[in-house]
Structure formats: C-alpha cells, structure tokens
Short mmCIF file of N, CA and C in Angstrom, two decimals:
data_model
loop_
_atom_site.label_atom_id
_atom_site.label_comp_id
_atom_site.label_asym_id
_atom_site.label_seq_id
_atom_site.Cartn_x
_atom_site.Cartn_y
_atom_site.Cartn_z
N GLN A 268 99.96 -2.47 -72.06
CA GLN A 268 98.57 -3.13 -72.87
C GLN A 268 97.65 -3.21 -72.11
N VAL A 269 96.56 -2.56 -72.82
CA VAL A 269 95.50 -2.76 -72.09
C VAL A 269 94.26 -3.84 -72.01
N GLN A 270 93.82 -4.20 -70.99
CA GLN A 270 93.16 -5.40 -71.09
C GLN A 270 92.32 -5.79 -69.72
N LEU A 271 91.50 -6.10 -70.36
CA LEU A 271 89.74 -6.11 -69.50
C LEU A 271 89.56 -7.57 -69.77
N VAL A 272 89.29 -8.25 -68.60
CA VAL A 272 89.06 -9.74 -68.34
C VAL A 272 87.44 -9.85 -67.67
N GLU A 273 86.39 -10.17 -68.36
CA GLU A 273 85.21 -10.23 -67.93
C GLU A 273 85.11 -11.58 -67.61
N SER A 274 84.37 -12.01 -66.62
CA SER A 274 83.89 -13.45 -66.16
C SER A 274 82.51 -13.42 -65.23
N GLY A 275 81.67 -14.61 -64.84
CA GLY A 275 80.63 -14.54 -64.34
C GLY A 275 79.64 -14.83 -64.88
N GLY A 276 79.66 -14.83 -66.32
CA GLY A 276 78.58 -14.94 -67.24
C GLY A 276 78.04 -16.57 -66.89
N GLY A 277 76.72 -16.86 -67.54
CA GLY A 277 76.32 -18.27 -67.33
C GLY A 277 74.43 -18.39 -67.84
N LEU A 278 74.41 -19.32 -67.45
CA LEU A 278 73.02 -19.67 -67.82
C LEU A 278 71.90 -19.42 -66.53
N VAL A 279 70.86 -18.54 -66.32
CA VAL A 279 70.17 -18.66 -65.40
C VAL A 279 68.70 -18.72 -65.39
N GLN A 280 67.62 -18.79 -64.75
CA GLN A 280 66.41 -19.07 -64.95
C GLN A 280 66.14 -17.36 -64.64
N ALA A 281 64.93 -17.19 -65.45
CA ALA A 281 64.08 -15.75 -65.25
C ALA A 281 64.42 -15.71 -63.55
N GLY A 282 64.23 -14.54 -63.43
CA GLY A 282 64.47 -14.13 -61.99
C GLY A 282 65.54 -14.29 -61.10
N GLY A 283 66.59 -15.01 -61.97
CA GLY A 283 67.61 -15.19 -61.00
C GLY A 283 68.72 -14.27 -61.07
N SER A 284 69.68 -14.54 -60.47
CA SER A 284 70.85 -13.41 -60.50
C SER A 284 72.05 -13.90 -60.72
N LEU A 285 72.91 -13.05 -61.46
CA LEU A 285 74.53 -13.27 -61.73
C LEU A 285 75.15 -12.01 -61.33
N ARG A 286 76.63 -12.24 -61.11
CA ARG A 286 77.56 -11.08 -60.58
C ARG A 286 78.33 -10.74 -61.47
N LEU A 287 78.71 -10.25 -62.61
CA LEU A 287 79.83 -10.21 -63.59
C LEU A 287 80.90 -9.55 -62.85
N SER A 288 82.16 -9.77 -63.54
CA SER A 288 83.41 -9.20 -62.85
C SER A 288 83.85 -8.59 -64.02
N CYS A 289 84.82 -7.92 -63.80
CA CYS A 289 85.85 -7.33 -65.15
C CYS A 289 87.07 -7.05 -64.44
N ALA A 290 88.07 -7.63 -64.57
CA ALA A 290 89.54 -7.33 -64.02
C ALA A 290 90.39 -6.66 -64.68
N THR A 291 91.32 -5.65 -64.38
CA THR A 291 91.65 -4.77 -65.45
C THR A 291 93.09 -4.64 -64.80
N SER A 292 94.23 -3.79 -65.16
CA SER A 292 95.17 -3.14 -65.03
C SER A 292 94.91 -1.81 -63.94
N VAL A 293 96.07 -1.32 -63.51
CA VAL A 293 95.88 -0.11 -62.53
C VAL A 293 95.60 1.01 -63.68
N ARG A 294 96.33 0.64 -64.51
CA ARG A 294 96.05 2.02 -65.50
C ARG A 294 94.85 1.87 -66.07
N THR A 295 94.32 1.05 -66.63
CA THR A 295 93.05 1.07 -67.31
C THR A 295 91.57 1.26 -66.36
N PHE A 296 92.11 1.06 -65.12
CA PHE A 296 91.49 0.95 -63.79
C PHE A 296 91.01 2.54 -63.54
N SER A 297 92.00 3.34 -63.79
CA SER A 297 92.61 4.68 -63.00
C SER A 297 91.82 5.59 -64.11
N THR A 298 91.06 5.07 -65.38
CA THR A 298 90.34 5.96 -66.69
C THR A 298 89.16 6.71 -65.72
N PRO A 299 88.50 7.88 -66.15
CA PRO A 299 87.73 8.26 -65.95
C PRO A 299 86.42 7.32 -65.26
N ALA A 300 85.89 6.65 -66.13
CA ALA A 300 84.75 5.66 -65.88
C ALA A 300 85.08 4.24 -66.76
N MET A 301 84.55 2.94 -66.12
CA MET A 301 84.10 2.07 -66.44
C MET A 301 82.68 1.82 -66.73
N GLY A 302 82.34 0.98 -67.90
CA GLY A 302 80.92 0.67 -68.33
C GLY A 302 80.70 -1.29 -68.73
N TRP A 303 79.66 -1.17 -68.62
CA TRP A 303 79.21 -2.54 -69.13
C TRP A 303 78.23 -2.27 -70.21
N PHE A 304 78.45 -3.22 -71.24
CA PHE A 304 77.50 -3.00 -72.38
C PHE A 304 76.94 -4.42 -72.62
N ARG A 305 75.75 -4.71 -73.51
CA ARG A 305 75.46 -5.58 -73.65
C ARG A 305 74.87 -5.64 -75.22
N GLN A 306 75.37 -7.00 -76.20
CA GLN A 306 74.83 -7.16 -77.35
C GLN A 306 73.95 -8.66 -77.41
N ALA A 307 72.67 -8.32 -77.58
CA ALA A 307 71.77 -9.52 -77.72
C ALA A 307 72.18 -9.98 -79.38
N PRO A 308 71.50 -11.35 -79.73
CA PRO A 308 71.69 -11.54 -81.11
C PRO A 308 71.01 -11.02 -81.81
N GLY A 309 71.43 -10.76 -83.04
CA GLY A 309 70.87 -9.63 -84.18
C GLY A 309 70.81 -8.25 -83.71
N LYS A 310 71.40 -7.61 -82.57
CA LYS A 310 71.04 -6.65 -82.18
C LYS A 310 72.60 -5.92 -82.05
N GLU A 311 72.49 -4.49 -81.98
CA GLU A 311 73.74 -3.34 -81.55
C GLU A 311 73.98 -3.64 -80.29
N ARG A 312 75.07 -3.28 -79.97
CA ARG A 312 75.86 -3.57 -78.76
C ARG A 312 75.27 -2.04 -77.92
N GLU A 313 74.64 -2.03 -76.61
CA GLU A 313 73.69 -0.84 -76.43
C GLU A 313 74.34 -1.12 -74.64
N PHE A 314 74.33 -0.10 -74.48
CA PHE A 314 74.95 0.32 -72.51
C PHE A 314 73.89 -0.18 -71.84
N VAL A 315 74.51 -0.32 -70.76
CA VAL A 315 73.65 -0.91 -69.34
C VAL A 315 74.34 -0.14 -68.00
N ALA A 316 75.46 -0.12 -68.34
CA ALA A 316 75.67 0.49 -66.57
C ALA A 316 77.03 1.00 -66.59
N ALA A 317 77.05 2.56 -65.86
CA ALA A 317 78.46 2.83 -65.73
C ALA A 317 79.08 3.66 -64.52
N ILE A 318 80.19 3.40 -64.21
CA ILE A 318 80.67 4.11 -62.87
C ILE A 318 81.96 4.59 -63.08
N ARG A 319 81.69 6.32 -62.65
CA ARG A 319 82.92 6.96 -62.62
C ARG A 319 84.27 6.78 -61.40
N ILE A 320 85.45 7.23 -61.81
CA ILE A 320 86.10 6.81 -61.22
C ILE A 320 85.88 7.37 -59.25
N GLY A 321 85.32 8.24 -59.12
CA GLY A 321 84.77 8.94 -57.95
C GLY A 321 83.72 8.01 -57.20
N GLY A 322 82.97 7.21 -58.33
CA GLY A 322 82.07 6.42 -57.49
C GLY A 322 80.74 6.61 -58.01
N SER A 323 80.34 7.60 -59.24
CA SER A 323 79.08 7.92 -59.31
C SER A 323 78.79 7.27 -60.55
N THR A 324 77.48 7.00 -60.54
CA THR A 324 76.92 5.44 -61.06
C THR A 324 75.82 6.12 -62.43
N TYR A 325 75.47 5.69 -63.21
CA TYR A 325 74.65 6.02 -64.43
C TYR A 325 74.14 4.36 -64.92
N TYR A 326 72.72 4.31 -65.30
CA TYR A 326 72.28 3.15 -65.55
C TYR A 326 71.31 3.37 -67.02
N ALA A 327 71.18 2.55 -67.53
CA ALA A 327 70.15 2.40 -68.89
C ALA A 327 69.05 2.21 -68.21
N ASP A 328 67.80 2.36 -68.89
CA ASP A 328 66.51 2.25 -68.39
C ASP A 328 66.23 1.12 -67.69
N SER A 329 66.33 0.24 -69.10
CA SER A 329 66.32 -1.37 -68.41
C SER A 329 67.23 -1.97 -67.14
N ALA A 330 68.11 -1.20 -66.78
CA ALA A 330 68.67 -1.96 -65.76
C ALA A 330 68.56 -1.03 -64.88
N LYS A 331 67.79 -0.06 -64.52
CA LYS A 331 67.71 0.41 -63.18
C LYS A 331 66.73 -0.08 -62.22
N GLY A 332 66.95 -0.52 -60.79
CA GLY A 332 66.39 -1.17 -60.17
C GLY A 332 66.37 -2.28 -59.90
N ARG A 333 67.43 -3.09 -60.87
CA ARG A 333 67.42 -4.37 -60.74
C ARG A 333 69.10 -4.71 -60.62
N PHE A 334 69.83 -3.84 -61.68
CA PHE A 334 71.56 -4.30 -61.63
C PHE A 334 72.09 -2.94 -60.82
N THR A 335 73.24 -3.27 -60.36
CA THR A 335 74.03 -2.38 -59.37
C THR A 335 75.42 -2.53 -60.06
N ILE A 336 76.03 -1.63 -60.05
CA ILE A 336 77.37 -1.40 -60.84
C ILE A 336 78.38 -0.81 -59.84
N SER A 337 79.34 -1.64 -59.48
CA SER A 337 80.49 -1.04 -58.27
C SER A 337 81.94 -1.09 -58.61
N ARG A 338 82.48 -0.76 -57.77
CA ARG A 338 84.03 -1.07 -58.32
C ARG A 338 84.94 -1.16 -56.84
N ASP A 339 85.68 -2.13 -57.07
CA ASP A 339 86.61 -2.51 -55.78
C ASP A 339 88.18 -2.00 -56.12
N ASN A 340 88.43 -0.78 -55.35
CA ASN A 340 89.52 -0.35 -55.79
C ASN A 340 90.68 -0.93 -55.79
N ALA A 341 90.94 -1.77 -54.66
CA ALA A 341 91.75 -2.50 -54.00
C ALA A 341 92.24 -4.23 -55.07
N LYS A 342 91.18 -3.98 -55.69
CA LYS A 342 91.41 -5.39 -56.96
C LYS A 342 91.45 -4.87 -58.17
N ASN A 343 91.07 -3.50 -58.70
CA ASN A 343 91.20 -3.14 -59.76
C ASN A 343 90.12 -3.76 -60.66
N THR A 344 88.69 -4.09 -60.07
CA THR A 344 87.60 -4.51 -60.58
C THR A 344 86.36 -4.05 -60.76
N VAL A 345 85.92 -4.03 -61.48
CA VAL A 345 84.54 -3.26 -61.56
C VAL A 345 83.48 -4.83 -61.57
N TYR A 346 82.39 -4.87 -60.93
CA TYR A 346 81.17 -5.75 -60.96
C TYR A 346 79.92 -4.90 -61.42
N LEU A 347 78.98 -5.95 -61.80
CA LEU A 347 77.62 -5.81 -61.94
C LEU A 347 76.93 -7.37 -61.67
N GLN A 348 76.09 -6.62 -60.81
CA GLN A 348 74.97 -7.31 -60.08
C GLN A 348 73.96 -7.32 -60.34
N MET A 349 73.48 -8.60 -61.45
CA MET A 349 72.23 -8.27 -61.96
C MET A 349 71.29 -9.58 -61.19
N ASN A 350 70.06 -8.62 -60.90
CA ASN A 350 69.15 -9.37 -60.11
C ASN A 350 67.61 -9.22 -60.66
N SER A 351 66.89 -10.24 -60.70
CA SER A 351 65.78 -10.23 -61.23
C SER A 351 65.68 -10.35 -63.06
N LEU A 352 66.71 -11.23 -63.04
CA LEU A 352 66.98 -11.70 -64.71
C LEU A 352 65.68 -11.84 -65.55
N LYS A 353 66.00 -11.43 -66.60
CA LYS A 353 64.68 -11.78 -67.79
C LYS A 353 65.29 -12.07 -68.75
N PRO A 354 64.58 -12.80 -69.53
CA PRO A 354 64.80 -13.58 -71.06
C PRO A 354 65.44 -12.41 -72.16
N ASP A 355 65.00 -11.01 -71.75
CA ASP A 355 65.64 -9.79 -72.55
C ASP A 355 66.82 -9.34 -72.10
N ASP A 356 67.67 -9.93 -71.04
CA ASP A 356 69.04 -9.58 -70.52
C ASP A 356 69.75 -10.53 -71.40
N THR A 357 69.39 -11.44 -71.72
CA THR A 357 70.19 -12.67 -72.58
C THR A 357 71.21 -11.56 -73.78
N GLY A 358 72.54 -12.30 -73.67
CA GLY A 358 73.33 -11.51 -74.69
C GLY A 358 74.55 -11.55 -74.17
N VAL A 359 75.88 -10.91 -74.80
CA VAL A 359 77.10 -10.92 -74.87
C VAL A 359 77.38 -9.50 -73.56
N TYR A 360 78.01 -9.77 -72.52
CA TYR A 360 78.26 -8.41 -71.73
C TYR A 360 79.81 -7.92 -71.86
N TYR A 361 79.87 -6.97 -72.07
CA TYR A 361 81.15 -6.66 -72.33
C TYR A 361 81.50 -5.37 -71.17
N CYS A 362 82.89 -5.40 -70.99
CA CYS A 362 83.39 -4.43 -69.93
C CYS A 362 84.22 -3.37 -70.59
N ALA A 363 84.16 -2.02 -70.80
CA ALA A 363 84.84 -0.99 -71.32
C ALA A 363 85.30 0.00 -70.69
N ALA A 364 86.23 0.39 -71.03
CA ALA A 364 86.72 1.96 -70.12
C ALA A 364 87.13 3.16 -70.91
N THR A 365 86.49 4.20 -70.51
CA THR A 365 86.81 5.60 -71.40
C THR A 365 87.43 6.25 -71.25
N ARG A 366 88.34 7.52 -71.63
CA ARG A 366 89.02 8.67 -71.03
C ARG A 366 87.77 9.74 -70.99
N ASN A 367 86.91 9.37 -71.16
CA ASN A 367 85.35 10.39 -71.61
C ASN A 367 85.00 10.81 -70.07
N PRO A 368 85.01 11.63 -69.30
CA PRO A 368 84.42 11.36 -67.79
C PRO A 368 82.74 12.07 -68.21
N LEU A 369 82.42 12.43 -69.15
CA LEU A 369 81.30 12.99 -69.54
C LEU A 369 80.41 12.16 -69.83
N ARG A 370 80.30 12.15 -70.86
CA ARG A 370 79.14 11.24 -71.64
C ARG A 370 79.45 9.75 -71.51
N ILE A 371 79.25 9.14 -70.38
CA ILE A 371 79.78 7.71 -70.01
C ILE A 371 78.50 6.87 -70.47
N GLY A 372 77.50 7.25 -70.83
CA GLY A 372 76.46 6.49 -71.47
C GLY A 372 76.25 6.19 -72.74
N ASP A 373 77.59 6.68 -73.74
CA ASP A 373 77.82 6.93 -74.94
C ASP A 373 78.72 6.01 -75.40
N ILE A 374 78.17 4.46 -76.21
CA ILE A 374 79.08 3.76 -76.35
C ILE A 374 80.59 4.19 -77.09
N GLN A 375 80.22 5.40 -77.86
CA GLN A 375 81.52 5.81 -78.91
C GLN A 375 82.49 6.59 -78.22
N MET A 376 82.09 6.65 -76.91
CA MET A 376 83.18 7.38 -76.08
C MET A 376 84.32 6.19 -75.56
N TYR A 377 83.97 5.05 -75.47
CA TYR A 377 84.79 4.00 -74.70
C TYR A 377 85.95 3.50 -76.00
N ASN A 378 87.14 3.46 -75.13
CA ASN A 378 88.58 3.24 -76.10
C ASN A 378 88.82 1.78 -75.71
N TYR A 379 88.40 1.13 -74.54
CA TYR A 379 89.14 -0.20 -74.27
C TYR A 379 88.03 -1.08 -74.52
N TRP A 380 88.05 -2.01 -74.55
CA TRP A 380 87.12 -3.48 -74.67
C TRP A 380 87.40 -4.59 -73.91
N GLY A 381 87.08 -5.53 -73.39
CA GLY A 381 87.12 -6.60 -72.86
C GLY A 381 86.34 -7.50 -74.28
N GLN A 382 86.57 -9.17 -74.10
CA GLN A 382 85.94 -9.99 -74.74
C GLN A 382 84.74 -10.39 -74.57
N GLY A 383 84.04 -10.11 -73.94
CA GLY A 383 83.06 -10.24 -73.16
C GLY A 383 82.59 -11.73 -72.67
N THR A 384 81.48 -11.75 -71.92
CA THR A 384 80.94 -12.98 -71.22
C THR A 384 79.53 -12.97 -71.39
N GLN A 385 78.91 -14.56 -71.83
CA GLN A 385 77.78 -14.66 -72.29
C GLN A 385 76.91 -14.80 -70.92
N VAL A 386 75.37 -14.35 -70.89
CA VAL A 386 74.64 -14.49 -70.54
C VAL A 386 73.38 -14.63 -70.86
N THR A 387 72.78 -15.66 -70.12
CA THR A 387 71.64 -16.03 -71.16
C THR A 387 70.79 -16.57 -70.01
N VAL A 388 69.48 -16.00 -70.14
CA VAL A 388 68.29 -16.00 -68.89
C VAL A 388 67.22 -16.81 -69.85
N SER A 389 66.81 -17.82 -69.17
CA SER A 389 65.78 -18.87 -69.79
C SER A 389 64.48 -18.76 -68.90
N SER A 390 63.37 -18.93 -69.90
CA SER A 390 61.79 -18.25 -69.22
C SER A 390 61.52 -19.59 -68.59
#
C-alpha cells in the first residue's frame, strides 16, 4: 500500500519559515522522483518543487531562492524548507511520487499523493 504522510504545516507570519516533511515507505521513496505541490483556495493545484532519486532538484519560479527540497534516504523522508514566506504561499501542500523520471514538474505524471498539510501565511 502506497502511503505518503505530510507534516509540518501551520500558521506563520510573512517572512517566516516552515519545514514540511513527507514520510513514506521504502517502495514509494524508491520511485524516480518525489515532489511538492500546493493548492490555494479557489485555485488549481500547482507544482512547487521536485527531487529525483539521484538528488537533482527542480523548482517552480515562485519557489526558486526561497524553498529547498531535500531527501533523507535513511528515513525515507522528503523535506521542503520554506523561507521568506509570503501570503501568496498559503495553501494545502501535498507530497507526491512519480514513476516518470523526466517530466517531474508535470502534475499529470504523479501517481501517488498524500493527504496534504495546511500552510497559512499571515500578512
């Protein structure tokens, strides 16, 4: 059974930081890439960042320079460190895994999803 469990969301003031975690099974963690997506109220889910099993990363323009995705192979966990948060970063953040190693920024390529964790940034 594929399971991805996000944690670390919360309420933070603009300019603050949060670190999201996504714990998963060995099997899911071994997929070619894992990513983070977010969905703001009334908007479509969008790509934030992704990391391949080899460690290469890819970011949405909105995340570059502020967010860092990483993985801990010993813990089967992927992280998203978010700094300099803005109110526009508010939303539900989802962890996902894909069997496709190429189009890791494409939401359609992701096969497995977590339940999400709420991030709220106040102004």
